[in-house]
Amino acid sequence: MKADLGDLNAFVAVARAGGFREAARVSGSSASFLSEAVRRLEAELDVRLLNRTTRSVVTTEAGQGLLERLGPALTEVEAALDVVNRFRDTPAGSLRLNVPVSAARLVLPALVPPFLAAYPDIRLEIVAEESFVDVLAAGCDAGIRYDERLEQDMIAIPIGPRYQRFATAASPAYLDRHGRPQHPSELLGHACLLGRFASGALTSPWEYERDGEVVRVEPTGPLIVRVGGATDLSVDAAIAGTGIICVFEDWLRPHFDSGALEPILELWWQRFSGPFLYYPGRRLVPAPLRAFIDFVKASANRA
C-alpha cells in the first residue's frame, strides 16, 4: 500500500480545517484539488476517511486515527525539509501566526512590513481571533498572547511594547452633558460601552488602582460588542457621544491626539505587561519562524 505524501497533506489540511473551503483558504490550494487528493487517498487505502455533508466535514474513526498519527509525522517531515532551507542565503517558506485582534492592530503594523521587506521569500499569514486555541492544532507555527494566556510547554519572547494600559475615555460632548467622573465608582452613573469575549464573558469589571487603592466597578450601558472584531464600532460610538469606553490606550491614542475623545480617570489607569510571541519548544524551529524570532529580538534591542 502506497500513499502519496501530497495526498496525506491534503487530508490533514481538510481534517484540521473541518472543510474543503477553509482548508483551501489556509493552504493556498483549491477546494477541488484538495477534494480530489482526499478521494484518491481513500481509494488507495480502501477506507473512508471523511464524512461529508453539505454543512460539515468530519473525520471517520479511521480518519481520526490516521490524523492523530500523521500530525507528528508530517511535522517531522517539515522539520527535516527545513534543515535544507537553512542552507539558503535567505529563509523561504510559509509562516502562520495566531494572534489576538489587539496585537494585529497595535503590535504587528510596526513589525510586519519591515520583516517582509527583509525576507521577501517568506509568505506570512496572520490569523486574528480572540478565542484561545492550540496553535499547532490550528495549523499555526506560533502565536501572540498575553502572559496569563500562555500555553504550557511553550517558549515565549517579548514582542511589542513591554507595558500597556487600559484607557477610559468619552467624547467631550458626552462629558459636557453628563459630567466628568473623578472616581471610578462614579462610572456606575454613566452609560458605558462594554465588550464580550468569544467565551461569552463580559469585559467587566473594569479595574482601577491609585496609591494602593484598587477599585473594581461593573458598569452598564447601551452597547456590547465582540472584543477585537467589533471594538472599532465601540470606539466610533464613544466618539459619537454614546457613552464611556475602556480599551487599550494605544487603540485610543489617535483620538486623544485629535480631540475626538477625552481621557478620564487617567491617574487610575492600570498598567499591565505587554504581549509575548510563543511557539513550541519541543521541535525544530522552522526557518521562517526562526527569522521572525530573530527579527523581533533585534527590533526590541533597537527600541
Coordinates of C-alpha atoms in Angstrom, one line a residue:
M1 CA 0.0 0.0 0.0
K2 CA 1.5 3.3 -1.1
A3 CA 0.0 6.8 -0.3
D4 CA 1.2 10.0 -1.9
L5 CA 2.7 12.5 0.6
G6 CA 0.8 15.3 -1.1
D7 CA -2.5 13.5 -0.7
L8 CA -1.7 12.8 3.0
N9 CA -1.0 16.5 3.5
A10 CA -4.3 17.4 1.8
F11 CA -6.2 15.1 4.1
V12 CA -4.6 16.6 7.2
A13 CA -5.4 20.1 6.0
V14 CA -9.0 19.3 5.4
A15 CA -9.4 17.3 8.6
R16 CA -7.9 20.1 10.7
A17 CA -9.9 22.9 9.0
G18 CA -13.2 21.0 9.1
G19 CA -13.9 21.6 5.5
F20 CA -12.5 21.9 2.0
R21 CA -13.1 25.6 1.5
E22 CA -11.4 26.6 4.8
A23 CA -8.5 24.2 4.1
A24 CA -8.1 25.7 0.6
R25 CA -8.0 29.2 2.2
V26 CA -5.4 28.1 4.7
S27 CA -3.2 26.1 2.4
G28 CA -3.5 28.2 -0.7
S29 CA -4.7 25.2 -2.8
S30 CA -8.1 25.0 -4.5
A31 CA -11.0 23.1 -2.8
S32 CA -11.3 20.9 -5.9
F33 CA -7.7 20.0 -5.7
L34 CA -8.0 19.0 -2.1
S35 CA -11.2 17.1 -2.7
E36 CA -9.6 15.1 -5.5
A37 CA -6.5 14.4 -3.3
V38 CA -8.6 13.0 -0.5
R39 CA -10.7 10.9 -2.8
R40 CA -7.5 9.5 -4.3
L41 CA -6.1 8.7 -0.8
E42 CA -9.4 7.0 0.3
A43 CA -9.3 4.9 -2.9
E44 CA -5.7 3.9 -2.3
L45 CA -6.4 2.9 1.3
D46 CA -9.8 1.5 0.5
V47 CA -11.4 3.1 3.5
R48 CA -13.5 6.3 4.1
L49 CA -11.6 8.9 6.0
L50 CA -14.1 11.8 6.0
N51 CA -17.8 12.0 6.3
R52 CA -19.0 14.8 4.1
T53 CA -22.3 16.7 4.3
T54 CA -23.4 20.0 2.8
R55 CA -22.7 21.6 6.1
S56 CA -19.7 19.9 7.5
V57 CA -16.7 17.6 7.0
V58 CA -15.7 15.4 9.9
T59 CA -13.3 12.5 10.3
T60 CA -14.5 8.9 10.5
E61 CA -13.0 6.7 13.2
A62 CA -10.4 5.5 10.7
G63 CA -9.7 9.1 9.6
Q64 CA -9.3 10.3 13.2
G65 CA -6.8 7.5 13.9
L66 CA -4.8 8.4 10.8
L67 CA -4.9 12.1 11.6
E68 CA -3.5 11.5 15.1
R69 CA -0.6 9.5 13.8
L70 CA 0.1 11.7 10.7
G71 CA 0.2 15.0 12.5
P72 CA 3.5 14.4 14.4
A73 CA 5.0 12.5 11.4
L74 CA 4.3 15.3 8.9
T75 CA 5.7 17.8 11.4
E76 CA 8.9 15.8 11.4
V77 CA 9.0 15.8 7.6
E78 CA 8.6 19.5 7.5
A79 CA 11.4 19.9 10.1
A80 CA 13.6 17.6 8.0
L81 CA 13.0 19.7 4.9
D82 CA 13.6 22.9 6.8
V83 CA 17.1 21.7 7.5
V84 CA 17.8 22.2 3.8
N85 CA 16.2 25.6 4.0
R86 CA 18.9 26.7 6.4
F87 CA 21.5 26.4 3.7
R88 CA 19.7 29.1 1.6
D89 CA 21.0 32.6 1.6
T90 CA 17.6 33.8 2.8
P91 CA 14.9 31.8 4.6
A92 CA 11.9 30.8 2.5
G93 CA 8.5 29.3 3.1
S94 CA 5.3 30.0 5.0
L95 CA 4.8 31.4 8.5
R96 CA 1.4 31.3 10.1
L97 CA 0.7 33.3 13.3
N98 CA -2.4 33.1 15.5
V99 CA -2.8 36.5 17.3
P100 CA -5.5 38.5 19.1
V101 CA -7.0 41.3 17.2
S102 CA -5.4 43.8 19.5
A103 CA -2.0 42.5 18.6
A104 CA -2.8 42.7 14.9
R105 CA -3.9 46.3 15.3
L106 CA -1.4 47.6 17.8
V107 CA 1.8 45.4 17.7
L108 CA 2.3 43.9 14.2
P109 CA 2.0 47.0 12.0
A110 CA 5.4 48.2 13.2
L111 CA 7.0 44.7 12.6
V112 CA 5.3 43.1 9.5
P113 CA 6.3 45.5 6.7
P114 CA 10.0 45.7 7.6
F115 CA 10.1 41.9 8.2
L116 CA 8.6 41.1 4.8
A117 CA 10.9 43.6 3.2
A118 CA 13.9 41.9 4.8
Y119 CA 12.7 38.4 3.9
P120 CA 10.9 38.5 0.5
D121 CA 10.8 34.7 0.2
I122 CA 8.7 34.3 3.3
R123 CA 4.9 34.2 3.0
L124 CA 3.3 35.4 6.2
E125 CA -0.3 34.6 7.2
I126 CA -1.9 36.3 10.2
V127 CA -5.0 34.6 11.8
A128 CA -6.5 37.2 14.1
E129 CA -9.1 36.0 16.7
E130 CA -9.9 36.2 20.4
S131 CA -10.5 32.5 21.1
F132 CA -7.9 30.6 23.0
V133 CA -6.6 27.9 20.6
D134 CA -3.9 25.3 20.4
V135 CA -1.7 26.9 17.8
L136 CA -0.4 23.6 16.4
A137 CA -3.9 22.1 16.2
A138 CA -5.0 25.2 14.4
G139 CA -2.2 24.8 11.8
C140 CA -0.2 27.8 13.1
D141 CA 3.6 27.9 13.7
A142 CA 3.4 30.4 16.6
G143 CA 1.1 32.8 18.4
I144 CA 0.9 36.0 20.3
R145 CA -0.7 36.2 23.7
Y146 CA -0.5 38.0 27.0
D147 CA 1.4 36.2 29.7
E148 CA -1.7 34.9 31.6
R149 CA -2.9 33.2 28.5
L150 CA 0.3 31.4 27.5
E151 CA 0.0 27.7 26.9
Q152 CA 2.2 25.1 28.7
D153 CA 5.4 23.7 27.1
M154 CA 5.9 26.9 25.1
I155 CA 8.8 29.2 24.7
A156 CA 7.9 32.9 24.9
I157 CA 9.7 36.0 24.0
P158 CA 8.5 39.6 24.4
I159 CA 7.0 41.3 21.3
G160 CA 5.9 44.9 21.1
P161 CA 5.6 47.3 24.0
R162 CA 6.5 45.8 27.3
Y163 CA 3.8 47.7 29.2
Q164 CA 0.4 48.8 28.1
R165 CA -2.6 50.4 29.8
F166 CA -6.4 50.2 29.6
A167 CA -7.6 53.8 29.0
T168 CA -11.0 55.1 29.9
A169 CA -12.5 57.9 27.7
A170 CA -15.5 59.6 26.3
S171 CA -16.3 62.4 23.8
P172 CA -16.0 65.9 25.2
A173 CA -19.7 66.4 24.2
Y174 CA -20.8 63.4 26.3
L175 CA -18.7 64.6 29.3
D176 CA -20.1 68.2 29.0
R177 CA -23.6 66.7 29.2
H178 CA -23.1 64.1 31.9
G179 CA -20.1 65.3 33.9
R180 CA -16.5 64.1 34.2
P181 CA -16.1 61.3 36.7
Q182 CA -13.4 62.0 39.4
H183 CA -13.5 58.5 41.0
P184 CA -14.1 55.1 39.3
S185 CA -17.2 54.5 41.4
E186 CA -18.9 57.4 39.6
L187 CA -18.9 55.3 36.4
L188 CA -21.9 53.4 37.8
G189 CA -23.9 56.5 37.0
H190 CA -22.8 56.7 33.4
A191 CA -23.6 54.9 30.1
C192 CA -20.6 52.6 29.5
L193 CA -19.7 50.7 26.3
L194 CA -18.8 47.1 27.0
G195 CA -17.2 44.2 25.2
R196 CA -17.8 40.5 25.2
F197 CA -15.2 37.8 24.6
A198 CA -15.7 34.8 22.4
S199 CA -16.2 32.7 25.6
G200 CA -19.2 34.8 26.4
A201 CA -17.7 36.7 29.3
L202 CA -18.0 40.5 29.5
T203 CA -15.1 42.8 29.8
S204 CA -16.1 43.7 33.3
P205 CA -15.5 44.5 36.0
W206 CA -13.3 47.5 35.0
E207 CA -10.4 47.7 37.4
Y208 CA -8.5 50.8 38.6
E209 CA -5.7 51.5 41.0
R210 CA -4.2 54.6 42.6
D211 CA -2.0 54.9 45.6
G212 CA -2.6 51.4 46.7
E213 CA -6.4 51.7 46.4
V214 CA -7.9 49.1 44.0
V215 CA -11.4 49.8 42.7
R216 CA -13.5 47.4 40.6
V217 CA -16.7 48.5 39.0
E218 CA -19.3 46.7 36.9
P219 CA -20.7 49.4 34.7
T220 CA -23.7 49.0 32.4
G221 CA -24.7 50.7 29.2
P222 CA -26.4 50.7 25.9
L223 CA -23.9 48.8 23.7
I224 CA -22.0 45.5 23.9
V225 CA -19.6 44.5 21.1
R226 CA -17.5 41.4 20.4
V227 CA -14.0 42.1 21.7
G228 CA -11.5 42.5 18.9
G229 CA -13.5 42.4 15.7
A230 CA -16.1 45.0 16.7
T231 CA -14.0 47.2 19.0
D232 CA -13.8 49.9 16.4
L233 CA -17.6 50.1 16.4
S234 CA -17.5 50.8 20.2
V235 CA -14.8 53.4 19.6
D236 CA -17.0 55.1 17.0
A237 CA -19.9 55.1 19.3
A238 CA -17.8 56.7 22.0
I239 CA -16.7 59.4 19.6
A240 CA -20.4 60.0 18.7
G241 CA -21.2 60.6 22.4
T242 CA -23.0 57.3 23.1
G243 CA -21.0 56.6 26.3
I244 CA -17.7 55.9 28.1
I245 CA -15.3 53.3 26.6
C246 CA -12.4 51.4 28.3
V247 CA -9.9 49.7 25.9
F248 CA -6.2 49.7 25.1
E249 CA -4.6 53.1 25.4
D250 CA -2.8 52.7 22.1
W251 CA -6.1 52.0 20.4
L252 CA -7.5 55.3 21.6
R253 CA -4.3 57.4 21.3
P254 CA -5.1 58.8 17.8
H255 CA -8.5 60.0 19.0
F256 CA -6.9 61.6 22.1
D257 CA -4.5 63.5 19.8
S258 CA -7.3 64.7 17.5
G259 CA -9.5 65.7 20.4
A260 CA -12.3 63.3 19.4
L261 CA -12.0 61.6 22.7
E262 CA -11.1 62.9 26.2
P263 CA -9.2 60.8 28.7
I264 CA -10.9 60.4 32.1
L265 CA -9.6 58.9 35.4
E266 CA -6.1 58.8 33.8
L267 CA -4.4 58.7 37.2
W268 CA -6.3 55.5 37.9
W269 CA -5.4 53.6 34.8
Q270 CA -3.7 50.2 35.4
R271 CA -0.5 49.2 33.7
F272 CA 0.0 45.6 32.6
S273 CA 2.7 43.6 30.9
G274 CA 2.8 43.5 27.1
P275 CA 2.3 40.5 24.8
F276 CA 4.6 37.6 24.0
L277 CA 5.4 35.6 20.9
Y278 CA 5.2 32.0 21.8
Y279 CA 6.0 28.8 20.0
P280 CA 6.5 25.1 20.7
G281 CA 9.9 24.3 22.3
R282 CA 9.9 20.6 21.6
R283 CA 10.7 20.6 17.9
L284 CA 13.0 22.1 15.4
V285 CA 12.0 25.7 14.8
P286 CA 11.2 26.3 11.0
A287 CA 13.5 28.7 9.3
P288 CA 10.7 31.3 8.6
L289 CA 9.8 31.3 12.3
R290 CA 13.4 31.5 13.3
A291 CA 13.9 34.5 11.1
F292 CA 10.8 36.2 12.6
I293 CA 12.0 35.4 16.2
D294 CA 15.4 36.9 15.4
F295 CA 13.8 39.9 13.8
V296 CA 11.5 40.5 16.8
K297 CA 14.5 40.3 19.2
A298 CA 16.6 42.7 17.1
S299 CA 13.7 45.2 16.9
A300 CA 13.4 45.1 20.7
N301 CA 17.1 45.8 21.0
R302 CA 16.8 48.8 18.7
A303 CA 13.8 50.2 20.6

